[in-house]
Short mmCIF file of C-alpha atoms in Angstrom, two decimals:
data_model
loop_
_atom_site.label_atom_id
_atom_site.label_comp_id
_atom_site.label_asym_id
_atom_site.label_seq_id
_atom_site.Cartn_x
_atom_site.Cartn_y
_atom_site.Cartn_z
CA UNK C 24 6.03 1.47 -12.05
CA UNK C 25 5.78 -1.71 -13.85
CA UNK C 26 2.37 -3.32 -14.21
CA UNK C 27 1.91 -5.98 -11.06
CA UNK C 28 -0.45 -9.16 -11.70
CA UNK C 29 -3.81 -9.17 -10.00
CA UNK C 30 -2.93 -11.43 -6.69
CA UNK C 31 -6.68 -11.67 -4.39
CA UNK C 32 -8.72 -11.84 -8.06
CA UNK C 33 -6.01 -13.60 -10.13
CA UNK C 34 -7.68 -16.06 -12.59
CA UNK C 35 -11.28 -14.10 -12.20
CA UNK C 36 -10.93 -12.15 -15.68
CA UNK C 37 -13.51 -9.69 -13.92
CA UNK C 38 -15.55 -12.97 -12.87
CA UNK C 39 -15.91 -15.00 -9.70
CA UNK C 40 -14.43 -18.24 -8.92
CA UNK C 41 -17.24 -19.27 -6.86
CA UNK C 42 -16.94 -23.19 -9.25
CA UNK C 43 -14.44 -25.85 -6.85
CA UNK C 44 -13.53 -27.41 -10.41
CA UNK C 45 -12.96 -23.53 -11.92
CA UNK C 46 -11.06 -22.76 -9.06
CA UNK C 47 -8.62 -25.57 -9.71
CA UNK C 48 -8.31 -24.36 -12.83
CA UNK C 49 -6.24 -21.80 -11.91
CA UNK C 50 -3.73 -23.39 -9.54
CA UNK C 51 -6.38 -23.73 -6.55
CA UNK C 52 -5.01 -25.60 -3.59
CA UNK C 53 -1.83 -25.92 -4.88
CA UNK C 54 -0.52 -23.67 -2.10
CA UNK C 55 -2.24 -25.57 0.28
CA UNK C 56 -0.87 -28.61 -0.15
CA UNK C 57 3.22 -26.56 -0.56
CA UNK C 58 2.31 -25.87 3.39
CA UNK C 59 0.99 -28.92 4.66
CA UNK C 60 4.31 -30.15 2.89
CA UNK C 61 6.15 -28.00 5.19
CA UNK C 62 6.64 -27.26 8.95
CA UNK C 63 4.22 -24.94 10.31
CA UNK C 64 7.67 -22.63 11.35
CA UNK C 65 8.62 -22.73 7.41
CA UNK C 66 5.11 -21.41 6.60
CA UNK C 67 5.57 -18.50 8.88
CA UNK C 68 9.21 -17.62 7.66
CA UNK C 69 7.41 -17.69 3.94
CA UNK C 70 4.81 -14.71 5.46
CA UNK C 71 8.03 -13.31 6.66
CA UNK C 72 10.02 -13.23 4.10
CA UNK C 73 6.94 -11.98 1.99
CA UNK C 74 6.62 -8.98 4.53
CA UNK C 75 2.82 -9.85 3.88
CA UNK C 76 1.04 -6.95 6.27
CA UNK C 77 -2.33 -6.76 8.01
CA UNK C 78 -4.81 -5.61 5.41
CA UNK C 79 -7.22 -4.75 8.12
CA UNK C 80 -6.17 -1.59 9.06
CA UNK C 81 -3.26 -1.64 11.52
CA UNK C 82 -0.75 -3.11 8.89
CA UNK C 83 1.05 -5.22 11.39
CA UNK C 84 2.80 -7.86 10.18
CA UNK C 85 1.04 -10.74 9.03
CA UNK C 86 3.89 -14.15 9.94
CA UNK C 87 5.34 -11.93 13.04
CA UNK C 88 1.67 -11.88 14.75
CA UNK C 89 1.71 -15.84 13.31
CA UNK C 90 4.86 -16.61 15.58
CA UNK C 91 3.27 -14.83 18.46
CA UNK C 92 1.10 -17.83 19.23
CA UNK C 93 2.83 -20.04 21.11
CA UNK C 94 3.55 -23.67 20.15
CA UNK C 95 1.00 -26.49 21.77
CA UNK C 96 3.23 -27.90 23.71
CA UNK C 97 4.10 -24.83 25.55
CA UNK C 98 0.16 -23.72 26.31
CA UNK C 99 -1.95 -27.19 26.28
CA UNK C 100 -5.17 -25.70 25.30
CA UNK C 101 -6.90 -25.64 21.88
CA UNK C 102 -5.43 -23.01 19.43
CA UNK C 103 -7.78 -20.88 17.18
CA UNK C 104 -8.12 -19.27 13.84
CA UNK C 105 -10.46 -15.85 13.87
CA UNK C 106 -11.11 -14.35 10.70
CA UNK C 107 -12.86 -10.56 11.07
CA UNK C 108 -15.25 -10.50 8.43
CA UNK C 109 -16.90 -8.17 10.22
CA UNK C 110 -16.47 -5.23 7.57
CA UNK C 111 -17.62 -2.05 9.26
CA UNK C 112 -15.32 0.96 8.93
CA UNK C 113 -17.00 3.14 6.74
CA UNK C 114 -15.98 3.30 3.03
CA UNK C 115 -14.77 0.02 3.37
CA UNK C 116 -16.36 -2.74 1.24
CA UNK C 117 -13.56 -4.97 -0.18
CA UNK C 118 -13.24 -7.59 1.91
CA UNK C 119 -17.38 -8.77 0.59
CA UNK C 120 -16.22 -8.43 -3.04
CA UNK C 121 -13.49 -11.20 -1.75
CA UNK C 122 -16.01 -13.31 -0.33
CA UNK C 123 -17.99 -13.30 -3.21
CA UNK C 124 -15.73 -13.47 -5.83
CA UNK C 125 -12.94 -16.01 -4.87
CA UNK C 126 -14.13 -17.62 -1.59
CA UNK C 127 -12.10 -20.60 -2.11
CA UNK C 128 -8.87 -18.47 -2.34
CA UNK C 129 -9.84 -16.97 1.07
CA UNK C 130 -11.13 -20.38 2.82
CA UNK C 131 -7.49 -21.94 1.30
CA UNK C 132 -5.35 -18.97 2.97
CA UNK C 133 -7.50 -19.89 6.14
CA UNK C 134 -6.37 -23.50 6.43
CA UNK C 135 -2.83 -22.46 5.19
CA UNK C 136 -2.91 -19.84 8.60
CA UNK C 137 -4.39 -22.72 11.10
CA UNK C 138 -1.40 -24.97 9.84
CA UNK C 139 1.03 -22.15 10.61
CA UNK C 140 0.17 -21.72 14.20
CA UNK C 141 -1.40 -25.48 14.43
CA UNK C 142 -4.82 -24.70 14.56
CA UNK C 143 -7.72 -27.12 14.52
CA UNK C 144 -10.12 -24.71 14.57
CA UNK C 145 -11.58 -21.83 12.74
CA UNK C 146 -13.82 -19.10 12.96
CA UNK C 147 -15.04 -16.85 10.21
CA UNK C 148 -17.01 -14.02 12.04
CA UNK C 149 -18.59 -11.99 8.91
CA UNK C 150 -21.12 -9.24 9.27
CA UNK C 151 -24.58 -10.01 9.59
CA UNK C 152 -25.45 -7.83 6.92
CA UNK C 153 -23.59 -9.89 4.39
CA UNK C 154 -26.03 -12.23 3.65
CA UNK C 155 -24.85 -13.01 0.20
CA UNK C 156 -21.76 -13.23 1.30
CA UNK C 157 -22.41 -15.76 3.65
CA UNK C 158 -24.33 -17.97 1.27
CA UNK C 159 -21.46 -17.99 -0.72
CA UNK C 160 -18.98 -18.96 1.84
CA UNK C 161 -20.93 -21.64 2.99
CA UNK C 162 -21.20 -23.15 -0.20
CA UNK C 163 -17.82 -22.96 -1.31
CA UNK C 164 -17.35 -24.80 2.21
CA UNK C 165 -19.76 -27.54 1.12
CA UNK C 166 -17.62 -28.10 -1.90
CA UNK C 167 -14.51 -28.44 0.17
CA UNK C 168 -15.62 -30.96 2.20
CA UNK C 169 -16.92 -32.91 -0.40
CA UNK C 170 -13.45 -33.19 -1.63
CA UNK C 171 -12.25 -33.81 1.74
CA UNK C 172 -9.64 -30.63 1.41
CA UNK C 173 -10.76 -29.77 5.25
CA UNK C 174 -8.19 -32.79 6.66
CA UNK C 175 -9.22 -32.62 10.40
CA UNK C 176 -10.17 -28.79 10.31
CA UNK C 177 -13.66 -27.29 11.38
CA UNK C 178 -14.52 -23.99 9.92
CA UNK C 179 -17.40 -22.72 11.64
CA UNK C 180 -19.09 -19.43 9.96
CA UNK C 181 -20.45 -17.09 12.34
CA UNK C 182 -23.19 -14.64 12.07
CA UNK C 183 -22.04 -11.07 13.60
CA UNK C 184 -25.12 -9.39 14.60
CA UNK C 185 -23.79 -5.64 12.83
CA UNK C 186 -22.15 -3.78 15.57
CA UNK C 187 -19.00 -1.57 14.05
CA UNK C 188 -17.05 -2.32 17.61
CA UNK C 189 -16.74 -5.89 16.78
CA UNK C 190 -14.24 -4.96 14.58
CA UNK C 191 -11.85 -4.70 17.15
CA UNK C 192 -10.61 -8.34 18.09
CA UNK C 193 -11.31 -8.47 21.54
CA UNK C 194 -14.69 -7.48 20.95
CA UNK C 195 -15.01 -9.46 18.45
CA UNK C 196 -13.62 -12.56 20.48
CA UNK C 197 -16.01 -11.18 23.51
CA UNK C 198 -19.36 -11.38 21.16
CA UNK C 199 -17.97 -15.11 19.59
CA UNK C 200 -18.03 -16.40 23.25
CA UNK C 201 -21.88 -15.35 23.70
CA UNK C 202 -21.19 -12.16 24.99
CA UNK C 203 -22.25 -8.23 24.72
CA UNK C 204 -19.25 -7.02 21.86
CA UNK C 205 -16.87 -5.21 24.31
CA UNK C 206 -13.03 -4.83 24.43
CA UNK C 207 -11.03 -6.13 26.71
CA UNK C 208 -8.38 -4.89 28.65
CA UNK C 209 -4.76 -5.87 27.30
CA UNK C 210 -2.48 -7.67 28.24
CA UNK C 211 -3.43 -10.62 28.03
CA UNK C 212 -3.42 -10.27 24.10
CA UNK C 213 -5.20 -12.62 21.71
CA UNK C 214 -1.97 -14.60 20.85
CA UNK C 215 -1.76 -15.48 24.45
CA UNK C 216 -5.38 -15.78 25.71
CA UNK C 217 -8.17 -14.92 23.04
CA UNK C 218 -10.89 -16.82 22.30
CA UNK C 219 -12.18 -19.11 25.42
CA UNK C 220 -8.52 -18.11 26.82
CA UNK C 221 -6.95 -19.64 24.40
CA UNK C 222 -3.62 -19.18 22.03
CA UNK C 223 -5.76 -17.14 18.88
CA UNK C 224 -4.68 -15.82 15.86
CA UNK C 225 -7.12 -12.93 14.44
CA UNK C 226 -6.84 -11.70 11.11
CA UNK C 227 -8.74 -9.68 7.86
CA UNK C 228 -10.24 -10.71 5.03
CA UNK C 229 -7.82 -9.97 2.80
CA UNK C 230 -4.84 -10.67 4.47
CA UNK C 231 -5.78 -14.52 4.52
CA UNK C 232 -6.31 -14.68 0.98
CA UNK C 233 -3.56 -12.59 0.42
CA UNK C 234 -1.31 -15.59 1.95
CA UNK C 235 -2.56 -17.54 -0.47
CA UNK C 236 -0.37 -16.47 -3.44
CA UNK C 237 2.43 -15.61 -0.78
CA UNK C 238 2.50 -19.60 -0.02
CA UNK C 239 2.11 -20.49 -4.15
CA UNK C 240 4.71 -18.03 -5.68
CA UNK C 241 7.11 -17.85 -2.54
CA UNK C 242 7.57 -14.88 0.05
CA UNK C 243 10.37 -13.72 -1.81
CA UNK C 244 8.70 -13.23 -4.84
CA UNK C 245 5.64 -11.65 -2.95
CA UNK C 246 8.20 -9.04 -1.55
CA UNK C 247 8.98 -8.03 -5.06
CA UNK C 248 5.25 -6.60 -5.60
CA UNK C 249 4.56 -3.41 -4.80
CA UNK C 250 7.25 -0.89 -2.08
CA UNK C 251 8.66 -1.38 0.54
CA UNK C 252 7.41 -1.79 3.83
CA UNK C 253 4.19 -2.42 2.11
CA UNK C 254 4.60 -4.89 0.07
CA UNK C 255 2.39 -6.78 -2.78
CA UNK C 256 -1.17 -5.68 -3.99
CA UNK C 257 -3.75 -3.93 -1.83
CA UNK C 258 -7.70 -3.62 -2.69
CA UNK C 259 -8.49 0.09 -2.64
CA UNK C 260 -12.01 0.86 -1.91
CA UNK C 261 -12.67 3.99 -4.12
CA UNK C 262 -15.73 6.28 -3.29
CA UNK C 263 -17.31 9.30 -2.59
CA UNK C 264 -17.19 12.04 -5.42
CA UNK C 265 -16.11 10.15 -8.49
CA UNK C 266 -17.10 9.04 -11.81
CA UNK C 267 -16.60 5.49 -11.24
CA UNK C 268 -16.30 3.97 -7.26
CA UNK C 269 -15.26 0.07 -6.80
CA UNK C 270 -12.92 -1.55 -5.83
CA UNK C 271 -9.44 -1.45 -7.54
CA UNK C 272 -6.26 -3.84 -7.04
CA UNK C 273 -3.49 -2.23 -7.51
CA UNK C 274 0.26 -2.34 -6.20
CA UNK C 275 0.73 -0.76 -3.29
CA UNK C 276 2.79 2.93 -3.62
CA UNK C 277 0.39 3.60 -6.59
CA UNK C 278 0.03 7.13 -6.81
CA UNK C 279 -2.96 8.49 -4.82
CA UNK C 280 -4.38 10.84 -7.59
CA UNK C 281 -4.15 8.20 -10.55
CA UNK C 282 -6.37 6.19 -8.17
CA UNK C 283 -8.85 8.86 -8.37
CA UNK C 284 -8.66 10.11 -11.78
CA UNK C 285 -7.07 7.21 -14.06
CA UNK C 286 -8.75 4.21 -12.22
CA UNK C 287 -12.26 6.24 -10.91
CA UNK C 288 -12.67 8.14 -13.61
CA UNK C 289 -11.88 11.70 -12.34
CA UNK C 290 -14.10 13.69 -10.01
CA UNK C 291 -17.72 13.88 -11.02
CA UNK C 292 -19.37 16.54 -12.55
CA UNK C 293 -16.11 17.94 -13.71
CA UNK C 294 -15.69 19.77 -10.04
CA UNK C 295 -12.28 20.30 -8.44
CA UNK C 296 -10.92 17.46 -6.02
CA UNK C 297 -11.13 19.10 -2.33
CA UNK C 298 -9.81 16.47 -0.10
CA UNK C 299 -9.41 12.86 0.66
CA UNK C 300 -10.35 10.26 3.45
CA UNK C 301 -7.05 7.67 1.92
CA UNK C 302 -8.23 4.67 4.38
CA UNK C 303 -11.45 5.01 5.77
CA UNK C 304 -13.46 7.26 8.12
CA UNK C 305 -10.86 6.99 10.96
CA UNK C 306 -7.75 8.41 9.19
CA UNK C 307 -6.59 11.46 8.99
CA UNK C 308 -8.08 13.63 5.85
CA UNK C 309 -5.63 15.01 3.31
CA UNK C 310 -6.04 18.61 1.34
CA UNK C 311 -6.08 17.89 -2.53
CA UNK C 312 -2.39 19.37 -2.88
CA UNK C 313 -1.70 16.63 -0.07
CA UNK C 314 -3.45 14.16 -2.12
CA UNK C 315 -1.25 15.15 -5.47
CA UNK C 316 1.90 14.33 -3.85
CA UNK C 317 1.29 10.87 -1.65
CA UNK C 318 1.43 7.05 -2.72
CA UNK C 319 -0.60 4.24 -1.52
CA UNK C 320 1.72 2.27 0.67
CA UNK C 321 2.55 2.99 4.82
CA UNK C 322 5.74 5.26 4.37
CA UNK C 323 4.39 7.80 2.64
CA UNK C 324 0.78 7.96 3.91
CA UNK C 325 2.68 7.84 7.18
CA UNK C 326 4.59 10.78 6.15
CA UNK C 327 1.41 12.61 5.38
CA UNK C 328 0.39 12.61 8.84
CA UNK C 329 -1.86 9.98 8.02
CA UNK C 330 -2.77 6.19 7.07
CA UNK C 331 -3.36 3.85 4.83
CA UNK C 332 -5.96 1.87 6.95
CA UNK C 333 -8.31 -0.56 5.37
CA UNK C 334 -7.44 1.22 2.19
CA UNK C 335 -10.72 2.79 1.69
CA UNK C 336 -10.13 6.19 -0.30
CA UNK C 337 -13.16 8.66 0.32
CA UNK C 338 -12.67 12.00 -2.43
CA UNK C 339 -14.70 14.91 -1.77
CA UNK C 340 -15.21 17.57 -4.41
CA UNK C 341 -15.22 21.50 -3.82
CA UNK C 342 -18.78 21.25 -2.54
CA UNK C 343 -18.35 19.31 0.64
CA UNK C 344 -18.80 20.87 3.51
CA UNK C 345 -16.59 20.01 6.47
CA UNK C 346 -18.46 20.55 9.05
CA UNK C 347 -21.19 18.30 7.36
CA UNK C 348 -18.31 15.79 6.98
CA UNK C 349 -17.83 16.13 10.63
CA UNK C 350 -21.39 15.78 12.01
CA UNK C 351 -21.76 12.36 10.05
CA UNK C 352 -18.80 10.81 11.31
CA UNK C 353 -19.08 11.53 14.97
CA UNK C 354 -22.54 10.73 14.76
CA UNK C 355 -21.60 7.34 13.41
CA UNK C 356 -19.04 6.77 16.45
CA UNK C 357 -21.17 8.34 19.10
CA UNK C 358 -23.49 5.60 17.65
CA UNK C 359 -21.22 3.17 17.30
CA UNK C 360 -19.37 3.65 21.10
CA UNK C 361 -20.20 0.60 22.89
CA UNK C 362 -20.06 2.57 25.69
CA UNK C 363 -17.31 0.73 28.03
CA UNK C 364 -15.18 3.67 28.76
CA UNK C 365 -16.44 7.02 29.57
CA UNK C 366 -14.15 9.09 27.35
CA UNK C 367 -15.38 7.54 24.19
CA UNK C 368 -19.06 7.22 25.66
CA UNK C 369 -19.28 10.34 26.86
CA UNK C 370 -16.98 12.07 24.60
CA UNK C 371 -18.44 11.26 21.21
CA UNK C 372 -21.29 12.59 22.05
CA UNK C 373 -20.10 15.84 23.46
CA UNK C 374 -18.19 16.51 19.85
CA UNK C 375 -21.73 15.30 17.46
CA UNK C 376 -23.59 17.94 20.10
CA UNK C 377 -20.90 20.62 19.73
CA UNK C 378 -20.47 20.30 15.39
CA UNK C 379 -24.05 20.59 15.10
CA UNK C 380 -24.51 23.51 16.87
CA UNK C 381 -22.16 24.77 14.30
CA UNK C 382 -23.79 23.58 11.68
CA UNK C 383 -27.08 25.08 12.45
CA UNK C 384 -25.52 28.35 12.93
CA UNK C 385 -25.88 28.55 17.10
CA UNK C 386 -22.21 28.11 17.49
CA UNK C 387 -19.76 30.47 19.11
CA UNK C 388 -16.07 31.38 19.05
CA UNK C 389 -16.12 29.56 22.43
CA UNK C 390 -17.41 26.20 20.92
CA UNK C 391 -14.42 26.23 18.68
CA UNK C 392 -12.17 26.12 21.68
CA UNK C 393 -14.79 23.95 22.89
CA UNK C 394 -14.02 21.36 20.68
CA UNK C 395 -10.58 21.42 20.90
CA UNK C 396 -10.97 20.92 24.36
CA UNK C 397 -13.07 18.03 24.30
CA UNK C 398 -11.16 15.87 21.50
CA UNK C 399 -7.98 15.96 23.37
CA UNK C 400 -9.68 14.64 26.73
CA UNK C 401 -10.69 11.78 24.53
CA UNK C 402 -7.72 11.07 21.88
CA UNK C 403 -5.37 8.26 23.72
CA UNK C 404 -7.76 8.16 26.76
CA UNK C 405 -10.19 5.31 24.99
CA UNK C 406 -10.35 1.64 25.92
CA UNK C 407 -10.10 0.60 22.18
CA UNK C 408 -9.47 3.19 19.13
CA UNK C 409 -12.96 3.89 18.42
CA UNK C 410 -13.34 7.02 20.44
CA UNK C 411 -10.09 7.91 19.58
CA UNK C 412 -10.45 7.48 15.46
CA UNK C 413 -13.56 10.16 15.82
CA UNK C 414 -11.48 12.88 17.72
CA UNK C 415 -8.72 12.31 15.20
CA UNK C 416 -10.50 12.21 12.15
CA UNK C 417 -13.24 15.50 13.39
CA UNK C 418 -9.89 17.79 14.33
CA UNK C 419 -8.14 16.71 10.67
CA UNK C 420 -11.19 18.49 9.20
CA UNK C 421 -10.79 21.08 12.00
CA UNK C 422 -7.30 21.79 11.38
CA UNK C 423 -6.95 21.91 7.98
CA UNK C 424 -10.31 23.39 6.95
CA UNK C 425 -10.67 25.41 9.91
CA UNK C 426 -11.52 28.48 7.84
CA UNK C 427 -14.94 26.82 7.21
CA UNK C 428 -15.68 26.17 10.92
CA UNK C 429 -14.94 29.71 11.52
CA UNK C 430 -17.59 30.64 8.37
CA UNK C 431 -19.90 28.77 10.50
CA UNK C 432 -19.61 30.82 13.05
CA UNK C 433 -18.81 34.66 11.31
CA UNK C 434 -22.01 33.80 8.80
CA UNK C 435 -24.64 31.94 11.87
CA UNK C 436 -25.12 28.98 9.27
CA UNK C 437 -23.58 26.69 6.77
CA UNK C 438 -21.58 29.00 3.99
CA UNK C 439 -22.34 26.01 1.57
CA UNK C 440 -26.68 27.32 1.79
CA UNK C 441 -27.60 23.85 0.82
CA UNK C 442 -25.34 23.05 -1.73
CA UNK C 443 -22.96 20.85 -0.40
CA UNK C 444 -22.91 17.83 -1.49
CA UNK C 445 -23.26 16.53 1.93
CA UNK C 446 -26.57 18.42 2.62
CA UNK C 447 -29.22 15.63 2.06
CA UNK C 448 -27.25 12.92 3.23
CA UNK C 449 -27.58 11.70 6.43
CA UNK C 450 -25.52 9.23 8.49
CA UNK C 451 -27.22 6.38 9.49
CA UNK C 452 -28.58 7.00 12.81
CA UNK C 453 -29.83 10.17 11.71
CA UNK C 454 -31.59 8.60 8.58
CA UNK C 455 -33.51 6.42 11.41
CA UNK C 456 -34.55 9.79 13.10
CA UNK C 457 -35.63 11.31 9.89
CA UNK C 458 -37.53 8.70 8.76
CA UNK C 459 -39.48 8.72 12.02
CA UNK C 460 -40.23 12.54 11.83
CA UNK C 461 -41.49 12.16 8.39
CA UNK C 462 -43.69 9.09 9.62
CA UNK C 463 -44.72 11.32 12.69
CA UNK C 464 -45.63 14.38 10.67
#
């Protein structure tokens, strides 16, 4: 594969481009004045003919879902811009290295998307947590209007309040009006009525900024980068067992185990690779022979029974335990559920309940069945894919590792005895719990 040009950090040299007059530098705004040049339907046949995707996890097309808002004169109501900075999924953490490092490459893709589906308005919803991040942003913003690059624009920074469900857009749109973060029933979708009832486009991070460079070198040009069907560069978020986590851009249909071992360094501690989470908690795991054969782009992720997600890659060494794995990430949904629908509110907890019991060696044969059982009453049943990711992502480890849950059971404890690499590391709502009992004793 022939190298591909850093696209979301080109002109950073490692840095940040957090400087107006060092952002210009490189060709800043340059793309946003090409599309004010143009119609807003020649903007959206550039994202087209880039085949630009959604980089937040569902890969849908960035310029189709542009065209799905319908034109002012057919729906007389404002029409609104919603970025989802509201980076929750676990393992993910690229879309903050963004905001911090080129903010005026995002904020320019933003005002390039409210010209495409002619937009006045603009709402960055970024995670509460982020406060960096949001000083950042609201700087760069500061520097914009000083040079007047706004035009007639408002781009309002919101404050999400750290609630993983509000990465779903309708949730998200629910907690922008004032409301508890819930989703809502579709149809009506966003495009249609979303935000105050609105025509509303919602997008990631990275795609925005990613349409950046689509609008300065041309869609067809973008299309050359990377595969396709997934086309141009991707930020892979690269954790868990390796010598050296970050993020990494890289052309998509890079090879999964080059990520790991050329780009992070190899798996620590010179242990054996075990598995791999390739795009964050809610995908479906892959064995490490899975993991020597895939690339990083849709088809073949796709093909592995899995998905490329919000690109967060999560490799696990020889001493992770599965079940471990397991308890942490339906404890983080079962946390997470915003408790709307029963099979998610109910059912998340049912699967945390049954994987500890495992854990802690009080499981039976029945509670294998058990959990079976209970993941397909809540897979497809679910308001919104939260409940749904944690029954997917608990019976990948189930079904491929399933000789470990049975361990469980045939030993009446972990087989790992406190080695895995998993033991002492608790999800967050469990931390809280722990911290209290140590307080407490």
């Amino acid at each position: 594969m022939s190298p591909t040009p850093e696209v979301v950090f080109a002109g950073t040299n490692g840095g940040s481009l957090t400087e107006i007059g060092d952002y210009e530098a490189v060709g800043g705004f340059l793309a946003l004045a090409k599309a004010r040049a143009m119609t807003p339907d020649d903007v959206i046949d550039e994202l087209n003919a880039s085949n630009l995707r959604g980089r937040g996890g569902a890969f849908f097309p960035t310029g189709r879902k542009w065209s799905f808002v319908p034109k002012p004169d057919k729906i007389d109501k404002p029409h609104y811009l919603v970025i989802n900075a509201d980076e929750s999924e676990p393992g993910t953490f690229k879309d903050r290295e963004i905001m911090l490092r080129v903010p005026f490459r995002f904020l320019e893709g933003s005002l390039i998307a409210a010209h495409a589906i002619e937009s006045k308005h603009i709402f960055i919803y970024i995670r509460g947590e982020y406060e960096a991040e949001f000083e950042v942003l609201v700087a760069a913003l500061e520097q914009m209007r000083e040079r007047n690059l706004l035009g007639d624009v408002t781009i309002v920074v919101h404050r999400g309040a750290g609630a993983y469900i509000c990465g779903e857009e309708t949730a998200l749109l629910e907690s922008l009006e004032g409301r508890r973060g819930q989703p809502r029933t579709k149809p009506p979708f966003p495009a249609i009525a979303g935000l105050y009832a609105s025509p509303t486009a919602v997008n990631n991070v990275e795609s925005i900024t990613s349409a950046t460079t689509v609008m300065e070198i041309g869609g067809a040009e973008y299309a050359k980068l990377g595969v396709e069907n997934s086309t141009g560069t991707r930020v892979f978020s690269l954790s868990g067992n390796v010598v050296s986590g970050g993020n990494y851009e890289l052309p998509h249909g890079y090879p999964l185990r080059d990520l790991i071992d050329k780009q992070g360094g190899g798996i620590a501690d010179g242990r054996a690779l075990k598995a791999v989470i390739p795009g964050g908690s809610s995908t479906v795991i892959l064995t490490a022979d899975e993991a020597n054969e895939v690339t990083l782009d849709f088809d073949s992720l796709v093909g592995a029974g899995t998905a490329i997600g919000s690109a967060a890659v999560i490799a696990l060494d020889d001493r992770c335990c599965m079940v471990q794995l397991a308890v942490r990430v339906s404890q983080f949904y079962e946390h997470e559920s915003c408790g709307k629908c029963t099979p998610c509110r109910v059912g998340t907890k049912w699967l945390t309940n049954i994987l500890q019991k495992i854990e802690d060696g009080r499981g039976t044969q029945a509670d294998m069945d058990l959990l079976v059982s209970v993941a397909e009453r809540i897979n497809g049943k679910c308001l919104c894919p939260l409940g749904d990711s944690d029954a997917i992502a608990v019976m990948s480890y189930f079904d491929k590792f399933r000789d470990e849950f049975q361990a469980h059971i045939d030993e009446g404890g972990c087989p790992f005895h406190g080695e895995s690499t998993l033991d002492h590391l608790l999800a967050p709502v469990a931390t809280h719990v722990h911290n209290e009992a140590v307080a407490h004793a």
